[in-house]
Each structure stands twice: as structure tokens, then as C-alpha cells.
Short mmCIF file of C-alpha atoms in Angstrom, two decimals:
data_model
loop_
_atom_site.label_atom_id
_atom_site.label_comp_id
_atom_site.label_asym_id
_atom_site.label_seq_id
_atom_site.Cartn_x
_atom_site.Cartn_y
_atom_site.Cartn_z
CA UNK T 67 -78.52 -240.62 134.43
CA UNK T 68 -75.42 -241.75 137.11
CA UNK T 69 -74.19 -238.60 138.95
CA UNK T 70 -70.90 -238.99 140.33
CA UNK T 71 -68.53 -236.38 143.45
CA UNK T 72 -64.94 -235.81 143.63
CA UNK T 73 -62.52 -237.33 146.27
CA UNK T 74 -62.88 -235.10 149.15
CA UNK T 75 -61.28 -231.28 148.86
CA UNK T 76 -60.84 -231.94 144.77
CA UNK T 77 -63.50 -229.63 143.30
CA UNK T 78 -64.17 -230.67 139.48
CA UNK T 79 -63.24 -227.32 138.01
CA UNK T 80 -60.73 -228.03 138.98
CA UNK T 81 -59.34 -231.32 137.85
CA UNK T 82 -61.23 -230.70 134.16
CA UNK T 83 -61.51 -226.98 133.95
CA UNK T 84 -62.27 -226.98 129.69
CA UNK T 85 -64.61 -229.33 129.75
CA UNK T 86 -65.88 -229.05 126.39
CA UNK T 87 -62.66 -230.65 124.75
CA UNK T 88 -62.97 -233.21 127.34
CA UNK T 89 -65.92 -234.44 126.80
CA UNK T 90 -64.68 -234.02 123.25
CA UNK T 91 -61.61 -235.50 123.57
CA UNK T 92 -62.61 -238.84 124.49
CA UNK T 93 -66.71 -239.14 123.03
CA UNK T 94 -66.46 -237.15 119.68
CA UNK T 95 -67.95 -233.53 118.49
CA UNK T 96 -70.80 -232.49 120.43
CA UNK T 97 -74.37 -232.14 119.13
CA UNK T 98 -75.84 -230.69 121.90
CA UNK T 99 -76.85 -229.78 124.73
CA UNK T 100 -79.94 -231.80 127.32
CA UNK T 101 -81.49 -229.81 130.79
CA UNK T 102 -81.01 -231.98 133.75
CA UNK T 103 -81.44 -230.78 137.27
CA UNK T 104 -80.82 -226.67 136.09
CA UNK T 105 -78.39 -228.09 134.04
CA UNK T 106 -77.20 -227.71 130.26
CA UNK T 107 -75.30 -230.85 129.84
CA UNK T 108 -73.01 -231.68 126.57
CA UNK T 109 -74.96 -234.46 124.00
CA UNK T 110 -72.76 -236.46 121.91
CA UNK T 111 -75.13 -238.35 119.09
CA UNK T 112 -72.76 -239.83 117.29
CA UNK T 113 -69.59 -240.88 119.53
CA UNK T 114 -66.52 -241.55 117.96
CA UNK T 115 -66.65 -244.98 119.12
CA UNK T 116 -69.37 -247.29 118.32
CA UNK T 117 -70.24 -249.21 120.49
CA UNK T 118 -72.03 -246.13 122.20
CA UNK T 119 -75.55 -244.66 120.86
CA UNK T 120 -75.42 -241.18 122.11
CA UNK T 121 -73.30 -239.39 125.65
CA UNK T 122 -74.78 -237.19 127.77
CA UNK T 123 -72.37 -235.62 130.33
CA UNK T 124 -70.87 -232.20 131.72
CA UNK T 125 -71.32 -230.79 134.82
CA UNK T 126 -74.18 -230.98 137.37
CA UNK T 127 -73.73 -227.52 139.15
CA UNK T 128 -75.28 -227.35 142.74
CA UNK T 129 -76.47 -224.01 144.89
CA UNK T 130 -74.44 -224.15 148.31
CA UNK T 131 -73.19 -227.54 147.50
CA UNK T 132 -69.84 -229.13 145.27
CA UNK T 133 -71.39 -229.60 141.47
CA UNK T 134 -71.05 -232.72 140.61
CA UNK T 135 -70.71 -234.54 136.86
CA UNK T 136 -72.69 -235.86 135.64
CA UNK T 137 -73.23 -238.80 132.92
CA UNK T 138 -75.47 -241.16 131.27
CA UNK T 139 -74.12 -243.18 128.44
CA UNK T 140 -76.73 -245.42 126.13
CA UNK T 141 -74.91 -248.55 124.34
CA UNK T 142 -75.86 -251.38 120.95
CA UNK T 143 -77.01 -253.75 122.51
CA UNK T 144 -73.99 -256.45 122.32
CA UNK T 145 -74.87 -258.81 120.23
CA UNK T 146 -75.90 -256.44 116.98
CA UNK T 147 -72.11 -255.42 116.95
CA UNK T 148 -70.08 -256.81 114.04
CA UNK T 149 -65.75 -259.04 114.46
CA UNK T 150 -65.30 -255.40 114.19
CA UNK T 151 -67.30 -253.47 116.51
CA UNK T 152 -67.02 -256.14 119.24
CA UNK T 153 -62.93 -254.72 119.96
CA UNK T 154 -64.34 -251.31 120.25
CA UNK T 155 -66.27 -252.23 122.90
CA UNK T 156 -62.97 -253.02 125.04
CA UNK T 157 -62.21 -249.45 123.72
CA UNK T 158 -65.23 -248.18 124.97
CA UNK T 159 -64.59 -249.32 128.61
CA UNK T 160 -61.21 -247.88 128.93
CA UNK T 161 -62.83 -244.41 127.26
CA UNK T 162 -65.86 -244.33 129.92
CA UNK T 163 -62.68 -245.72 132.78
CA UNK T 164 -59.97 -242.83 131.23
CA UNK T 165 -62.23 -240.05 131.75
CA UNK T 166 -64.07 -241.03 135.04
CA UNK T 167 -60.96 -240.71 136.71
CA UNK T 168 -59.09 -237.67 135.05
CA UNK T 169 -62.85 -235.92 136.10
CA UNK T 170 -63.43 -237.31 139.42
CA UNK T 171 -60.16 -239.14 140.94
CA UNK T 172 -61.72 -242.83 141.25
CA UNK T 173 -60.59 -245.79 139.30
CA UNK T 174 -64.35 -248.43 139.08
CA UNK T 175 -63.52 -249.98 142.35
CA UNK T 176 -63.41 -246.64 144.36
CA UNK T 177 -66.72 -245.54 142.07
CA UNK T 178 -68.31 -248.50 143.09
CA UNK T 179 -68.09 -248.34 146.91
CA UNK T 180 -69.39 -245.09 147.09
CA UNK T 181 -72.31 -246.28 144.47
CA UNK T 182 -72.97 -249.15 147.36
CA UNK T 183 -72.28 -246.81 150.21
CA UNK T 184 -75.31 -244.29 148.66
CA UNK T 185 -77.80 -246.94 148.50
CA UNK T 186 -76.52 -248.62 151.63
CA UNK T 187 -77.63 -244.54 153.38
CA UNK T 188 -80.73 -244.16 150.85
CA UNK T 189 -83.42 -243.80 153.74
CA UNK T 190 -86.46 -244.89 150.85
CA UNK T 191 -84.86 -248.20 150.34
CA UNK T 192 -87.00 -251.12 152.49
CA UNK T 193 -84.83 -253.70 152.96
#
């Protein structure tokens, strides 16, 4: 599960006031929920894009801190995809990036940079 934080001064609830409707718009009907760190995240067992096998997404609530976006994309092996499904791969990447940009206000480059800083600042890593 990847956790994404918002830009400084922004909150997930303000960026996406209706998480359930937004998730359904991007990925397809929600089929259930899954508990993660005390929060119920939405599960899409049959996403509208055939590249995805399953998606788990939602708001991870922290007391005393800003909430984060939790996302876990389960994708099919590209070697198993047919020619029509390979075309959907580009749409899958666009859907992920567009959703994450809308939710976090950060583009792919700034999300990568943020993840790198998080790993560098993590005291548990031995170099």
C-alpha cells in the first residue's frame, strides 16, 4: 500500500469531497471495503480497465495529523495481455496519474521526489 500526502496547506477532504464517487468515476464500481491502519478503504475487484486486476483506494485517517491517500494497484502481467488490452495500458497509466494528481495536487515527478525524500529520511534504512 502506498500512502500519498497532500501539498502543504491542502487537505484530501477538500480536494476530493466525495471519495466514493470519484473512485467509481476513475476505476469502476466499488465491490467492498478493506481495513488498513484502522480505516476502511474501497475495493474494486473488477476495475473498468482490463489492465487492473484489483484496486484498493481510500482515505487513511490519522488522529492529530493530516489524512493521507492510500492506494494499491494490482495489475495484470503485461505478457498476459492481448492486443486490445495493451491499448488499455496507456489509459490505465493516465487514469492512475490523473486520479493521483486530482487527489494530491502533485504530478508524477513531484510524487516520486517526495517518496525518495521519505526513504532518505527513514532511519530504518541501512546504507
